[in-house]
Amino acid sequence: MAVSFPDRMLVTGGAGFIGSNFVARAVEAGSFVVNLDALTYAGNPDNLAPLAGNDRHLFVRGDILERDLVLGLLREHRPSALVHFAAESHVDRSIDGPGAFVRTNVVGTFELLEAARAHLGGLPPGEAAAFRFVHVSTDEVYGSLGPGGFFREDSPYAPNSPYAASKAGADHLVRAYHETYRLNAVVTHCGNNYGPYQFPEKLIPLVALNALEGKPLPVYGDGQNVRDWIYVGDHCEGVAAALARGRPGEAYNFGARGEMTNLALVHALCDRLDALAPPAENRALAGRVASYRELVTFVQDRPGHDRRYAIDPSKAEAELGWRARHGFDEGLELTLRWYLANRAWCERIAAGTYRRERLGLAAP
């Protein structure tokens, strides 16, 4: 699939994991990107290091809750699209502190929509009609699946965590602004992303870094919760496809048909690390284990832990001409090689406020 980007975009959350991967691809393709990020704990300027000195990338530190700031950027730079990645995104953190998720994910999305509406009201009709708003959401808004079936775009919403509920609220606002104000908006949903620059509170980097340091590898509950994994580059291409070809008012699900239990994923990661960074050569292990699998430790389950997610990407494949290009084995290999080659990035993250401690144990 040929990936194309608008000439000029405003991207929110472009210093985060998925956002920075998207911005890098857009700039490489020739797009001018105004990148708005508040640089909270998961927004990392180091993620943008490959773009240093590139005059097609303008970084602005600021909060999506600041409507006047967003409106000023829209009026100054006249982008033809706004791609909205900015979000509080970790379920465990939403259990500990749901207020931040409501403020950023619900109220912040509302402020963006209002800024876009005000901006479009002052544009010539043709320019206003060409403007696109893409809201990047999650499969977690659909709740939990049983042993069979898949999430489709018409699946009912049934969020089970404060994070999922806040993203569901934002989705509904975007849809309402399309229906009420005719905003040219599209909503996308995806499975669990993995790849370079992912903040180490998420499962794959958390397990990889713990393994390399000889620490326990935490697996929630019985390890049989199922997630549908997608390589971040494939997801970014999906967002670009929705931006270019998505029908206004529609939603699109992006998945790679990569269902896997959490325990199977951790075992696959350990097996790959056994080959890439053999335990016998890892000083942190001091000969304690022959395989990283021996570090797996089952821990107390997360409150309200959804049992299974699985995405049907057929609509995106048929309407957008998109398809995930990386199988899980290939994507995991690329990801682990990146973390092994970028230990300095990992160490700078660990020197901040998050040291891979357990989160999300607040009473339900």
Coordinates of C-alpha atoms in Angstrom, one line a residue:
M1 CA 0.0 0.0 0.0
A2 CA 1.3 3.4 -1.0
V3 CA 1.3 5.7 2.1
S4 CA 0.6 9.4 1.5
F5 CA 0.3 12.3 3.9
P6 CA -1.2 15.8 3.6
D7 CA 1.2 18.6 2.8
R8 CA 0.6 20.2 6.2
M9 CA -0.7 18.7 9.4
L10 CA -1.2 19.5 13.1
V11 CA -0.5 16.3 15.2
T12 CA -1.2 16.1 18.9
G13 CA 0.8 13.8 21.1
G14 CA 3.5 13.6 18.6
A15 CA 6.3 13.0 21.1
G16 CA 4.6 9.9 22.5
F17 CA 5.1 6.3 21.3
I18 CA 2.7 6.0 18.4
G19 CA 2.6 9.8 17.7
S20 CA 6.4 10.1 17.2
N21 CA 6.4 7.1 14.9
F22 CA 3.6 8.7 12.8
V23 CA 5.3 12.1 12.8
A24 CA 8.6 10.6 11.6
R25 CA 6.9 8.8 8.7
A26 CA 5.0 11.9 7.7
V27 CA 8.0 14.2 7.7
E28 CA 10.1 11.6 5.8
A29 CA 7.3 11.5 3.2
G30 CA 7.5 15.3 2.8
S31 CA 4.7 16.6 5.0
F32 CA 5.2 19.7 7.2
V33 CA 4.1 18.7 10.7
V34 CA 3.3 21.0 13.6
N35 CA 3.7 18.7 16.6
L36 CA 1.9 19.7 19.8
D37 CA 2.7 17.7 22.9
A38 CA 2.6 18.6 26.6
L39 CA 5.6 16.3 27.4
T40 CA 3.9 14.5 30.3
Y41 CA 5.8 11.5 31.6
A42 CA 5.2 9.4 28.4
G43 CA 6.0 12.3 26.0
N44 CA 9.7 12.1 25.4
P45 CA 11.8 14.7 23.4
D46 CA 14.3 11.9 22.7
N47 CA 11.6 10.2 20.6
L48 CA 12.0 13.1 18.2
A49 CA 15.8 13.1 18.0
P50 CA 15.8 11.7 14.4
L51 CA 13.9 14.9 13.3
A52 CA 16.4 17.4 14.9
G53 CA 17.1 20.2 12.5
N54 CA 14.5 19.1 10.0
D55 CA 12.6 22.3 8.8
R56 CA 9.5 20.2 8.0
H57 CA 9.0 19.5 11.8
L58 CA 7.9 22.2 14.2
F59 CA 7.6 21.1 17.8
V60 CA 5.3 23.1 20.1
R61 CA 5.2 22.3 23.8
G62 CA 1.6 22.8 25.0
D63 CA -1.6 21.1 26.2
I64 CA -4.6 20.2 24.1
L65 CA -6.7 21.7 27.0
E66 CA -5.5 25.1 25.9
R67 CA -8.0 25.9 23.2
D68 CA -6.6 29.3 22.4
L69 CA -3.2 27.7 21.8
V70 CA -4.6 25.1 19.4
L71 CA -6.7 27.7 17.6
G72 CA -3.7 29.9 17.2
L73 CA -1.7 27.1 15.6
L74 CA -4.5 26.2 13.3
R75 CA -4.8 29.9 12.1
E76 CA -1.1 30.4 11.8
H77 CA -0.2 27.3 9.9
R78 CA -3.4 26.4 8.1
P79 CA -3.0 22.6 8.2
S80 CA -5.3 20.5 6.1
A81 CA -5.6 17.9 8.8
L82 CA -5.5 17.4 12.6
V83 CA -4.4 14.0 13.7
H84 CA -5.2 13.5 17.4
F85 CA -3.0 11.0 19.3
A86 CA -2.6 12.9 22.6
A87 CA -4.0 10.8 25.4
E88 CA -3.5 9.3 28.8
S89 CA -3.2 5.7 27.8
H90 CA -2.3 3.3 30.5
V91 CA -5.1 1.3 32.1
D92 CA -3.2 0.8 35.4
R93 CA -2.6 4.5 35.7
S94 CA -6.3 5.1 35.1
I95 CA -7.2 2.8 38.0
D96 CA -4.9 4.8 40.3
G97 CA -5.9 8.3 39.0
P98 CA -8.9 8.4 36.7
G99 CA -9.2 12.2 36.9
A100 CA -6.3 12.9 34.6
F101 CA -7.8 10.6 32.0
V102 CA -11.1 12.4 32.0
R103 CA -9.4 15.8 31.7
T104 CA -7.0 14.9 28.9
N105 CA -9.0 12.3 26.9
V106 CA -12.5 13.7 27.2
V107 CA -12.2 17.4 27.9
G108 CA -9.0 17.7 25.9
T109 CA -10.7 16.2 22.8
F110 CA -13.6 18.6 23.3
E111 CA -11.2 21.5 23.4
L112 CA -9.6 20.3 20.1
L113 CA -13.0 19.9 18.5
E114 CA -14.1 23.4 19.5
A115 CA -10.8 24.9 18.3
A116 CA -11.2 23.1 14.9
R117 CA -14.8 24.3 14.7
A118 CA -13.9 27.9 15.4
H119 CA -11.0 27.7 12.9
L120 CA -13.1 26.2 10.1
G121 CA -15.8 28.9 10.6
G122 CA -13.3 31.5 9.3
L123 CA -12.0 29.6 6.3
P124 CA -13.2 29.7 2.7
P125 CA -15.8 27.0 2.1
G126 CA -13.5 24.8 -0.1
E127 CA -10.6 24.9 2.4
A128 CA -13.0 24.2 5.3
A129 CA -14.5 21.2 3.5
A130 CA -11.1 19.7 2.7
F131 CA -10.0 19.8 6.4
R132 CA -9.9 16.4 8.1
F133 CA -9.9 15.5 11.8
V134 CA -8.7 12.0 12.7
H135 CA -9.2 10.8 16.2
V136 CA -7.0 7.8 17.2
S137 CA -8.8 5.6 19.7
T138 CA -8.5 2.0 21.0
D139 CA -10.2 -1.3 20.9
E140 CA -10.7 -1.2 24.6
V141 CA -13.8 1.0 24.2
Y142 CA -15.6 -2.3 23.1
G143 CA -15.0 -4.0 26.4
S144 CA -14.2 -7.7 26.7
L145 CA -14.8 -10.5 24.3
G146 CA -15.6 -14.1 25.2
P147 CA -13.7 -17.0 23.7
G148 CA -15.1 -16.3 20.2
G149 CA -15.9 -13.4 17.9
F150 CA -14.1 -10.2 17.0
F151 CA -14.5 -6.4 17.5
R152 CA -16.1 -4.8 14.5
E153 CA -16.8 -1.1 13.9
D154 CA -20.5 -1.7 14.8
S155 CA -19.7 -3.6 18.1
P156 CA -21.4 -2.0 21.1
Y157 CA -19.3 0.1 23.4
A158 CA -18.8 -1.5 26.8
P159 CA -15.7 0.1 28.4
N160 CA -14.5 -1.5 31.6
S161 CA -11.7 0.7 32.8
P162 CA -11.5 4.5 33.4
Y163 CA -9.1 4.7 30.5
A164 CA -11.4 2.9 28.1
A165 CA -14.4 4.9 29.3
S166 CA -12.5 8.2 28.7
K167 CA -11.6 7.1 25.2
A168 CA -15.2 6.0 24.5
G169 CA -16.4 9.5 25.6
A170 CA -14.0 11.1 23.2
D171 CA -15.1 8.9 20.4
H172 CA -18.7 9.9 21.0
L173 CA -17.8 13.6 21.0
V174 CA -16.0 13.2 17.6
R175 CA -19.0 11.4 16.1
A176 CA -21.4 14.1 17.5
Y177 CA -19.3 16.9 16.0
H178 CA -19.5 15.2 12.6
E179 CA -23.2 14.7 12.8
T180 CA -24.0 18.1 14.4
Y181 CA -21.4 20.4 12.8
R182 CA -20.5 18.4 9.7
L183 CA -16.9 18.2 10.8
N184 CA -15.0 16.0 8.4
A185 CA -13.9 13.5 11.1
V186 CA -12.9 9.8 11.2
V187 CA -12.3 7.6 14.3
T188 CA -9.8 4.8 14.3
H189 CA -9.4 1.9 16.7
C190 CA -6.4 -0.4 17.0
G191 CA -5.1 -3.4 19.0
N192 CA -2.1 -3.4 21.3
N193 CA 0.8 -1.5 19.6
Y194 CA 4.4 -2.5 20.0
G195 CA 7.7 -1.2 18.5
P196 CA 10.4 1.4 18.9
Y197 CA 10.0 4.2 21.5
Q198 CA 7.3 2.6 23.5
F199 CA 7.2 3.8 27.1
P200 CA 8.3 0.9 29.4
E201 CA 5.1 0.7 31.5
K202 CA 3.7 -1.4 28.6
L203 CA 4.1 -5.1 28.5
I204 CA 6.7 -5.8 25.8
P205 CA 9.3 -3.1 26.8
L206 CA 8.6 -3.8 30.5
V207 CA 9.3 -7.5 30.1
A208 CA 12.3 -7.0 27.7
L209 CA 14.0 -4.5 30.0
N210 CA 13.3 -6.5 33.1
A211 CA 14.7 -9.6 31.5
L212 CA 17.9 -7.9 30.4
E213 CA 18.4 -6.6 34.0
G214 CA 17.7 -10.0 35.5
K215 CA 14.5 -8.9 37.2
P216 CA 11.2 -10.8 37.6
L217 CA 8.9 -10.7 34.5
P218 CA 5.4 -9.9 35.9
V219 CA 2.4 -11.7 34.3
Y220 CA -1.0 -10.7 35.6
G221 CA -3.4 -13.4 36.9
D222 CA -3.1 -16.7 35.1
G223 CA -1.6 -15.1 32.0
Q224 CA -4.4 -16.2 29.7
N225 CA -5.8 -12.8 28.9
V226 CA -5.7 -12.4 25.1
R227 CA -4.6 -9.3 23.2
D228 CA -4.4 -8.5 19.5
W229 CA -1.0 -7.1 18.7
I230 CA -0.1 -4.8 15.9
Y231 CA 3.3 -3.4 14.9
V232 CA 3.4 0.4 15.4
G233 CA 4.5 1.1 11.8
D234 CA 1.5 -0.8 10.4
H235 CA -0.8 1.1 12.7
C236 CA 0.7 4.4 11.5
E237 CA 0.1 3.4 7.9
G238 CA -3.5 2.7 8.8
V239 CA -4.0 6.1 10.3
A240 CA -2.5 7.6 7.2
A241 CA -4.9 5.6 5.1
A242 CA -7.9 6.7 7.1
L243 CA -6.6 10.3 6.8
A244 CA -6.4 10.0 3.0
R245 CA -9.3 7.7 2.2
G246 CA -11.6 7.3 5.2
R247 CA -15.2 8.3 4.8
P248 CA -16.3 11.2 7.0
G249 CA -18.2 10.0 10.1
E250 CA -16.9 6.4 9.8
A251 CA -14.8 4.4 12.2
Y252 CA -12.0 2.0 11.1
N253 CA -10.5 -0.9 13.1
F254 CA -6.8 -1.7 12.6
G255 CA -5.5 -5.1 13.6
A256 CA -2.9 -7.6 12.4
R257 CA -4.8 -10.8 13.4
G258 CA -2.2 -11.2 16.1
E259 CA -4.2 -12.7 18.9
M260 CA -2.0 -14.1 21.7
T261 CA -2.3 -14.8 25.4
N262 CA -0.1 -12.6 27.6
L263 CA 1.8 -15.7 28.8
A264 CA 2.4 -16.9 25.2
L265 CA 3.7 -13.4 24.3
V266 CA 6.1 -13.3 27.3
H267 CA 7.4 -16.7 26.4
A268 CA 7.9 -15.7 22.8
L269 CA 9.8 -12.6 23.9
C270 CA 12.0 -14.7 26.2
D271 CA 12.8 -17.2 23.5
R272 CA 13.8 -14.4 21.1
L273 CA 15.9 -12.7 23.8
D274 CA 17.6 -16.1 24.5
A275 CA 18.9 -15.9 21.0
L276 CA 19.6 -12.2 20.8
A277 CA 21.1 -11.7 24.2
P278 CA 21.9 -15.2 25.6
P279 CA 21.5 -15.4 29.4
A280 CA 24.9 -17.0 29.8
E281 CA 26.4 -13.8 28.4
N282 CA 24.3 -11.5 30.5
R283 CA 26.2 -10.3 33.6
A284 CA 22.9 -9.2 35.3
L285 CA 21.9 -12.8 35.5
A286 CA 25.2 -14.1 36.9
G287 CA 24.4 -17.6 35.7
R288 CA 21.1 -17.8 37.7
V289 CA 19.0 -19.0 34.8
A290 CA 19.5 -20.8 31.5
S291 CA 16.5 -19.1 29.8
Y292 CA 14.7 -15.8 30.4
R293 CA 11.5 -17.9 30.8
E294 CA 12.7 -18.8 34.3
L295 CA 12.2 -15.2 35.4
V296 CA 8.4 -15.3 34.7
T297 CA 6.5 -14.4 37.9
F298 CA 2.7 -14.5 38.2
V299 CA 1.4 -11.4 40.1
Q300 CA -2.0 -10.2 41.3
D301 CA -4.4 -9.5 38.5
R302 CA -5.5 -6.0 37.5
P303 CA -8.9 -5.0 38.7
G304 CA -11.5 -5.4 35.9
H305 CA -8.9 -7.0 33.6
D306 CA -10.7 -7.6 30.2
R307 CA -10.3 -11.2 29.2
R308 CA -9.9 -11.0 25.4
Y309 CA -9.6 -8.4 22.6
A310 CA -9.6 -9.4 19.0
I311 CA -10.0 -7.1 16.0
D312 CA -11.7 -7.7 12.6
P313 CA -9.8 -5.3 10.2
S314 CA -11.8 -6.3 7.2
K315 CA -13.5 -2.9 6.7
A316 CA -10.1 -1.0 6.8
E317 CA -8.6 -3.6 4.4
A318 CA -11.6 -3.3 1.9
E319 CA -12.3 0.4 2.1
L320 CA -8.8 1.9 2.7
G321 CA -6.6 -0.6 0.8
W322 CA -4.6 -1.1 4.1
R323 CA -3.2 -4.3 5.4
A324 CA -0.7 -5.0 8.2
R325 CA 2.6 -5.8 6.7
H326 CA 4.4 -7.3 9.7
G327 CA 3.6 -10.6 11.4
F328 CA 4.2 -10.8 15.1
D329 CA 7.5 -12.7 14.9
E330 CA 9.0 -10.2 12.5
G331 CA 7.7 -7.2 14.4
L332 CA 9.0 -8.6 17.7
E333 CA 12.4 -9.2 16.2
L334 CA 12.5 -5.5 15.0
T335 CA 11.3 -4.3 18.4
L336 CA 13.8 -6.2 20.5
R337 CA 16.7 -5.3 18.3
W338 CA 15.7 -1.7 18.6
Y339 CA 15.7 -1.9 22.5
L340 CA 19.0 -3.7 22.5
A341 CA 20.5 -1.0 20.3
N342 CA 19.0 1.9 22.3
R343 CA 19.8 1.1 25.9
A344 CA 20.8 4.7 26.5
W345 CA 17.2 5.8 25.6
C346 CA 15.9 3.2 28.1
E347 CA 18.3 4.3 30.8
R348 CA 17.1 7.9 30.4
I349 CA 13.5 6.8 30.8
A350 CA 14.4 4.8 33.9
A351 CA 16.1 7.9 35.4
G352 CA 12.7 9.7 35.3
T353 CA 9.6 9.3 37.5
Y354 CA 8.8 5.8 36.4
R355 CA 11.0 2.9 37.4
R356 CA 8.8 0.0 36.2
E357 CA 7.1 -0.4 39.5
R358 CA 3.7 -2.1 39.7
L359 CA 0.7 0.3 39.1
G360 CA -3.0 -0.1 39.2
L361 CA -3.6 -2.0 42.4
A362 CA -6.1 0.5 43.8
A363 CA -9.2 -1.2 45.2
P364 CA -11.9 -1.5 42.5

